[in-house]
PDB file of C-alpha atoms in Angstrom:
ATOM      1  CA  GLN I   1    -155.391 -25.736  42.303  1.00 72.00           C
ATOM      2  CA  GLN I   2    -158.088 -23.506  43.780  1.00 79.00           C
ATOM      3  CA  LEU I   3    -160.714 -25.325  41.744  1.00 78.00           C
ATOM      4  CA  THR I   4    -159.541 -28.691  43.016  1.00 80.00           C
ATOM      5  CA  GLU I   5    -159.567 -27.389  46.581  1.00 82.00           C
ATOM      6  CA  PHE I   6    -163.063 -25.948  46.092  1.00 82.00           C
ATOM      7  CA  ILE I   7    -164.348 -29.240  44.688  1.00 79.00           C
ATOM      8  CA  ASN I   8    -162.799 -31.213  47.552  1.00 79.00           C
ATOM      9  CA  ASN I   9    -164.268 -28.848  50.161  1.00 82.00           C
ATOM     10  CA  HIS I  10    -167.726 -28.819  48.592  1.00 80.00           C
ATOM     11  CA  HIS I  11    -167.836 -32.388  47.222  1.00 79.00           C
ATOM     12  CA  ALA I  12    -171.078 -33.388  48.992  1.00 79.00           C
ATOM     13  CA  GLU I  13    -172.894 -30.224  47.908  1.00 82.00           C
ATOM     14  CA  ILE I  14    -171.815 -30.666  44.270  1.00 78.00           C
ATOM     15  CA  GLN I  15    -172.998 -34.283  44.249  1.00 77.00           C
ATOM     16  CA  GLY I  16    -176.343 -33.190  45.697  1.00 75.00           C
ATOM     17  CA  ILE I  17    -176.772 -30.568  42.953  1.00 75.00           C
ATOM     18  CA  LEU I  18    -175.909 -33.125  40.234  1.00 71.00           C
ATOM     19  CA  LYS I  19    -178.417 -35.600  41.669  1.00 72.00           C
ATOM     20  CA  ILE I  20    -181.109 -32.910  41.660  1.00 68.00           C
ATOM     21  CA  GLU I  21    -180.250 -32.036  38.031  1.00 67.00           C
ATOM     22  CA  ASN I  22    -180.467 -35.714  36.999  1.00 66.00           C
ATOM     23  CA  ALA I  23    -183.755 -36.114  38.870  1.00 65.00           C
ATOM     24  CA  ASN I  24    -185.142 -32.993  37.177  1.00 66.00           C
ATOM     25  CA  THR I  25    -184.106 -34.276  33.741  1.00 71.00           C
ATOM     26  CA  ALA I  26    -185.789 -37.612  34.387  1.00 65.00           C
ATOM     27  CA  GLN I  27    -188.914 -35.815  35.631  1.00 67.00           C
ATOM     28  CA  VAL I  28    -189.003 -33.631  32.517  1.00 69.00           C
ATOM     29  CA  LYS I  29    -188.783 -36.724  30.283  1.00 77.00           C
ATOM     30  CA  GLN I  30    -191.516 -38.442  32.257  1.00 76.00           C
ATOM     31  CA  ASN I  31    -193.707 -35.323  32.022  1.00 76.00           C
ATOM     32  CA  GLN I  32    -193.182 -35.201  28.245  1.00 79.00           C
ATOM     33  CA  GLN I  33    -194.211 -38.845  27.929  1.00 85.00           C
ATOM     34  CA  LEU I  34    -197.295 -38.196  30.037  1.00 82.00           C
ATOM     35  CA  MET I  35    -198.239 -35.224  27.849  1.00 84.00           C
ATOM     36  CA  VAL I  36    -198.013 -37.387  24.709  1.00 84.00           C
ATOM     37  CA  GLN I  37    -200.212 -40.017  26.367  1.00 87.00           C
ATOM     38  CA  LEU I  38    -202.682 -37.331  27.418  1.00 86.00           C
ATOM     39  CA  GLN I  39    -202.902 -36.010  23.853  1.00 86.00           C
ATOM     40  CA  GLN I  40    -203.499 -39.529  22.501  1.00 88.00           C
ATOM     41  CA  LEU I  41    -206.207 -40.173  25.082  1.00 87.00           C
ATOM     42  CA  THR I  42    -207.839 -36.826  24.284  1.00 85.00           C
ATOM     43  CA  VAL I  43    -208.047 -37.756  20.583  1.00 86.00           C
ATOM     44  CA  GLN I  44    -209.516 -41.168  21.483  1.00 85.00           C
ATOM     45  CA  LEU I  45    -212.067 -39.522  23.766  1.00 88.00           C
ATOM     46  CA  GLN I  46    -213.090 -37.062  21.030  1.00 87.00           C
ATOM     47  CA  LYS I  47    -213.622 -39.974  18.628  1.00 84.00           C
ATOM     48  CA  LYS I  48    -215.725 -41.807  21.219  1.00 84.00           C
ATOM     49  CA  ASP I  49    -217.757 -38.641  21.838  1.00 84.00           C
ATOM     50  CA  GLU I  50    -218.420 -38.313  18.094  1.00 82.00           C
ATOM     51  CA  GLU I  51    -219.421 -41.983  17.932  1.00 80.00           C
ATOM     52  CA  THR I  52    -221.759 -41.490  20.902  1.00 80.00           C
ATOM     53  CA  VAL I  53    -223.431 -38.552  19.149  1.00 81.00           C
ATOM     54  CA  GLN I  54    -223.900 -40.664  16.009  1.00 77.00           C
ATOM     55  CA  LEU I  55    -225.309 -43.583  18.022  1.00 75.00           C
ATOM     56  CA  LYS I  56    -227.724 -41.255  19.821  1.00 78.00           C
ATOM     57  CA  LYS I  57    -228.838 -39.849  16.466  1.00 75.00           C
ATOM     58  CA  CYS I  58    -229.449 -43.395  15.202  1.00 70.00           C
ATOM     59  CA  MET I  59    -231.417 -44.280  18.318  1.00 73.00           C
ATOM     60  CA  ASP I  60    -233.549 -41.125  18.057  1.00 73.00           C
ATOM     61  CA  LEU I  61    -234.309 -41.805  14.392  1.00 66.00           C
ATOM     62  CA  LYS I  62    -235.097 -45.472  15.102  1.00 69.00           C
ATOM     63  CA  GLU I  63    -237.460 -44.405  17.890  1.00 70.00           C
ATOM     64  CA  LYS I  64    -239.243 -41.974  15.550  1.00 66.00           C
ATOM     65  CA  GLU I  65    -239.397 -44.639  12.839  1.00 61.00           C
ATOM     66  CA  SER I  66    -240.833 -47.195  15.299  1.00 64.00           C
ATOM     67  CA  ALA I  67    -243.432 -44.684  16.483  1.00 61.00           C
ATOM     68  CA  GLY I  68    -244.518 -44.305  12.854  1.00 60.00           C
ATOM     69  CA  SER I  69    -244.296 -40.533  13.048  1.00 55.00           C
ATOM     70  CA  ASN I  70    -242.987 -40.123   9.498  1.00 54.00           C
ATOM     71  CA  SER I  71    -241.699 -42.475   6.788  1.00 55.00           C
ATOM     72  CA  MET I  72    -238.825 -40.038   6.184  1.00 54.00           C
ATOM     73  CA  TYR I  73    -237.235 -41.200   9.455  1.00 56.00           C
ATOM     74  CA  LYS I  74    -236.878 -44.722   8.110  1.00 58.00           C
ATOM     75  CA  GLY I  75    -234.496 -43.530   5.380  1.00 63.00           C
ATOM     76  CA  GLU I  76    -232.666 -41.163   7.715  1.00 72.00           C
ATOM     77  CA  TYR I  77    -232.178 -43.966  10.241  1.00 70.00           C
ATOM     78  CA  GLY I  78    -230.791 -46.259   7.526  1.00 70.00           C
ATOM     79  CA  GLU I  79    -228.406 -43.567   6.297  1.00 77.00           C
ATOM     80  CA  ALA I  80    -227.217 -42.739   9.828  1.00 79.00           C
ATOM     81  CA  LYS I  81    -226.668 -46.431  10.527  1.00 79.00           C
ATOM     82  CA  GLN I  82    -224.732 -46.875   7.260  1.00 82.00           C
ATOM     83  CA  GLU I  83    -222.654 -43.764   8.017  1.00 84.00           C
ATOM     84  CA  LEU I  84    -221.757 -45.146  11.445  1.00 83.00           C
ATOM     85  CA  MET I  85    -220.854 -48.558   9.991  1.00 85.00           C
ATOM     86  CA  LEU I  86    -218.679 -46.955   7.299  1.00 88.00           C
ATOM     87  CA  THR I  87    -216.939 -44.773   9.901  1.00 86.00           C
ATOM     88  CA  ASN I  88    -216.204 -47.805  12.074  1.00 84.00           C
ATOM     89  CA  SER I  89    -214.991 -49.897   9.132  1.00 88.00           C
ATOM     90  CA  PHE I  90    -213.147 -47.314   7.019  1.00 90.00           C
ATOM     91  CA  GLY I  91    -212.675 -44.253   9.251  1.00 87.00           C
ATOM     92  CA  LYS I  92    -208.899 -44.625   9.373  1.00 89.00           C
ATOM     93  CA  GLN I  93    -208.534 -44.327   5.585  1.00 93.00           C
ATOM     94  CA  TYR I  94    -211.591 -42.215   4.702  1.00 93.00           C
ATOM     95  CA  ASP I  95    -213.431 -39.170   5.996  1.00 92.00           C
ATOM     96  CA  ILE I  96    -217.100 -40.167   6.013  1.00 90.00           C
ATOM     97  CA  ASP I  97    -219.395 -37.279   5.040  1.00 90.00           C
ATOM     98  CA  GLY I  98    -223.105 -37.853   5.595  1.00 85.00           C
ATOM     99  CA  SER I  99    -224.181 -34.228   5.294  1.00 82.00           C
ATOM    100  CA  LYS I 100    -227.345 -33.692   3.259  1.00 82.00           C
ATOM    101  CA  LEU I 101    -226.367 -32.407  -0.197  1.00 81.00           C
ATOM    102  CA  MET I 102    -228.560 -32.417  -3.303  1.00 84.00           C
ATOM    103  CA  HIS I 103    -227.456 -34.713  -6.158  1.00 84.00           C
ATOM    104  CA  LYS I 104    -224.333 -35.858  -4.264  1.00 86.00           C
ATOM    105  CA  MET I 105    -225.500 -39.294  -2.968  1.00 89.00           C
ATOM    106  CA  ASP I 106    -226.336 -39.976   0.691  1.00 88.00           C
ATOM    107  CA  ILE I 107    -222.792 -40.507   1.955  1.00 91.00           C
ATOM    108  CA  ARG I 108    -219.404 -39.615   0.564  1.00 94.00           C
ATOM    109  CA  MET I 109    -216.204 -41.453   1.484  1.00 93.00           C
ATOM    110  CA  ILE I 110    -213.247 -39.112   0.928  1.00 95.00           C
ATOM    111  CA  HIS I 111    -209.843 -40.794   0.932  1.00 96.00           C
ATOM    112  CA  LYS I 112    -207.680 -39.000   3.489  1.00 95.00           C
ATOM    113  CA  LEU I 113    -204.455 -39.238   1.492  1.00 95.00           C
ATOM    114  CA  HIS I 114    -205.451 -39.314  -2.183  1.00 96.00           C
ATOM    115  CA  LYS I 115    -208.670 -37.234  -1.836  1.00 95.00           C
ATOM    116  CA  TYR I 116    -210.740 -39.291  -4.303  1.00 95.00           C
ATOM    117  CA  ILE I 117    -214.420 -39.722  -3.420  1.00 95.00           C
ATOM    118  CA  ILE I 118    -216.626 -42.807  -3.344  1.00 94.00           C
ATOM    119  CA  GLY I 119    -220.342 -42.017  -3.340  1.00 93.00           C
ATOM    120  CA  VAL I 120    -222.712 -44.219  -1.327  1.00 92.00           C
ATOM    121  CA  GLU I 121    -226.455 -44.339  -2.016  1.00 90.00           C
ATOM    122  CA  CYS I 122    -228.723 -46.052   0.554  1.00 86.00           C
ATOM    123  CA  LYS I 123    -232.252 -47.207  -0.302  1.00 85.00           C
ATOM    124  CA  GLU I 124    -234.796 -48.653   2.122  1.00 80.00           C
ATOM    125  CA  LYS I 125    -237.552 -49.364  -0.396  1.00 81.00           C
ATOM    126  CA  LYS I 126    -239.388 -52.590  -1.159  1.00 83.00           C
ATOM    127  CA  ILE I 127    -239.265 -51.867  -4.897  1.00 84.00           C
ATOM    128  CA  LEU I 128    -236.486 -49.949  -6.620  1.00 84.00           C
ATOM    129  CA  THR I 129    -237.392 -47.981  -9.714  1.00 86.00           C
ATOM    130  CA  ALA I 130    -235.453 -47.225 -12.863  1.00 85.00           C
ATOM    131  CA  THR I 131    -235.343 -43.628 -11.591  1.00 89.00           C
ATOM    132  CA  ASP I 132    -233.467 -44.766  -8.460  1.00 89.00           C
ATOM    133  CA  MET I 133    -230.805 -46.446 -10.594  1.00 87.00           C
ATOM    134  CA  TYR I 134    -230.641 -43.536 -13.054  1.00 89.00           C
ATOM    135  CA  LYS I 135    -230.165 -41.039 -10.206  1.00 91.00           C
ATOM    136  CA  PHE I 136    -227.386 -43.210  -8.717  1.00 91.00           C
ATOM    137  CA  HIS I 137    -225.484 -43.343 -12.022  1.00 89.00           C
ATOM    138  CA  THR I 138    -225.974 -39.662 -12.884  1.00 91.00           C
ATOM    139  CA  ASP I 139    -224.944 -38.518  -9.391  1.00 92.00           C
ATOM    140  CA  ARG I 140    -221.799 -40.628  -9.678  1.00 92.00           C
ATOM    141  CA  MET I 141    -220.902 -39.347 -13.145  1.00 92.00           C
ATOM    142  CA  ASN I 142    -221.848 -35.677 -12.569  1.00 92.00           C
ATOM    143  CA  ASN I 143    -219.743 -35.513  -9.398  1.00 92.00           C
ATOM    144  CA  LYS I 144    -216.857 -37.446 -10.973  1.00 91.00           C
ATOM    145  CA  TYR I 145    -216.793 -39.894  -8.069  1.00 94.00           C
ATOM    146  CA  TRP I 146    -214.042 -42.479  -8.291  1.00 93.00           C
ATOM    147  CA  ALA I 147    -216.633 -45.188  -7.518  1.00 91.00           C
ATOM    148  CA  GLY I 148    -220.188 -45.608  -6.326  1.00 90.00           C
ATOM    149  CA  ILE I 149    -221.783 -48.018  -3.866  1.00 89.00           C
ATOM    150  CA  PHE I 150    -225.521 -48.691  -4.028  1.00 88.00           C
ATOM    151  CA  ILE I 151    -226.962 -50.252  -0.850  1.00 85.00           C
ATOM    152  CA  SER I 152    -230.478 -51.645  -0.971  1.00 84.00           C
ATOM    153  CA  THR I 153    -231.668 -53.032   2.360  1.00 79.00           C
ATOM    154  CA  GLN I 154    -235.073 -54.373   1.304  1.00 79.00           C
ATOM    155  CA  SER I 155    -235.194 -54.867  -2.443  1.00 80.00           C
ATOM    156  CA  PRO I 156    -233.164 -56.722  -5.036  1.00 79.00           C
ATOM    157  CA  ILE I 157    -231.392 -54.485  -7.533  1.00 78.00           C
ATOM    158  CA  LYS I 158    -233.033 -55.576 -10.773  1.00 74.00           C
ATOM    159  CA  GLY I 159    -230.521 -56.593 -13.404  1.00 72.00           C
ATOM    160  CA  PHE I 160    -227.655 -56.530 -10.894  1.00 75.00           C
ATOM    161  CA  VAL I 161    -228.170 -58.197  -7.514  1.00 76.00           C
ATOM    162  CA  LEU I 162    -231.100 -60.529  -6.995  1.00 76.00           C
ATOM    163  CA  GLU I 163    -230.093 -62.589  -3.949  1.00 77.00           C
ATOM    164  CA  LYS I 164    -230.213 -61.275  -0.392  1.00 73.00           C
ATOM    165  CA  ASP I 165    -226.893 -60.467   1.336  1.00 69.00           C
ATOM    166  CA  THR I 166    -224.852 -60.522  -1.871  1.00 72.00           C
ATOM    167  CA  TYR I 167    -222.994 -57.951  -3.921  1.00 72.00           C
ATOM    168  CA  LEU I 168    -221.815 -57.323  -7.456  1.00 71.00           C
ATOM    169  CA  PHE I 169    -218.948 -55.261  -8.802  1.00 72.00           C
ATOM    170  CA  SER I 170    -220.089 -53.436 -11.915  1.00 69.00           C
ATOM    171  CA  ASN I 171    -218.040 -51.357 -14.330  1.00 68.00           C
ATOM    172  CA  THR I 172    -220.732 -49.161 -15.790  1.00 59.00           C
ATOM    173  CA  ASN I 173    -219.412 -45.793 -16.878  1.00 56.00           C
TER     174      ASN I 173
END
C-alpha cells in the first residue's frame, strides 16, 4: 500500500528517471558501435600508411635507378614493386615478407592460416643464366617452400617460358 502510494505521488519523477536510464543505455550502445567503427578505421589507416611507405620506397628506388646512380637500385625497385603488387593482390591471405635474407628468395608469401611459404624470385636481367635457375631451385628445396614463383621482367626463361607476358606451371622437385 505504501509503495503504491509512493509510486502514485512520485509518478512523474519515476518516469523521468526511467527515460534517463533508457537514454543512457541507448547512448552506451551507440558509443560501443562508434568505438568498433573507430577501431576498424584505425586498422584501415595503418594499412594505408604501410602502403604509402612502400610506395615512397618504390618511388625513391625508381628515382635512383633513373638517375643511373647504381644498377643495384634497378633490382631493388623491381623487388619493391613486386612486393607491393603481391601485398595488394594477396595480402588478405598471405603475409608478404620482402626482408633481405640470404638464400631465401627475394620475397616470401606466408599463408596466414596454414603457415606454408611460397618463395618468389624476381629477376630484372636481359639474359638469365643457368646459375639463376639453379639458385631458384636450390633456395626452394633447401627452405622447404611449398612452391616457388620465378618472375623475369626482361628475359625469357629458357626451357620454360619463351613468350612475353605468359606463365608456366612446372612440377620440378
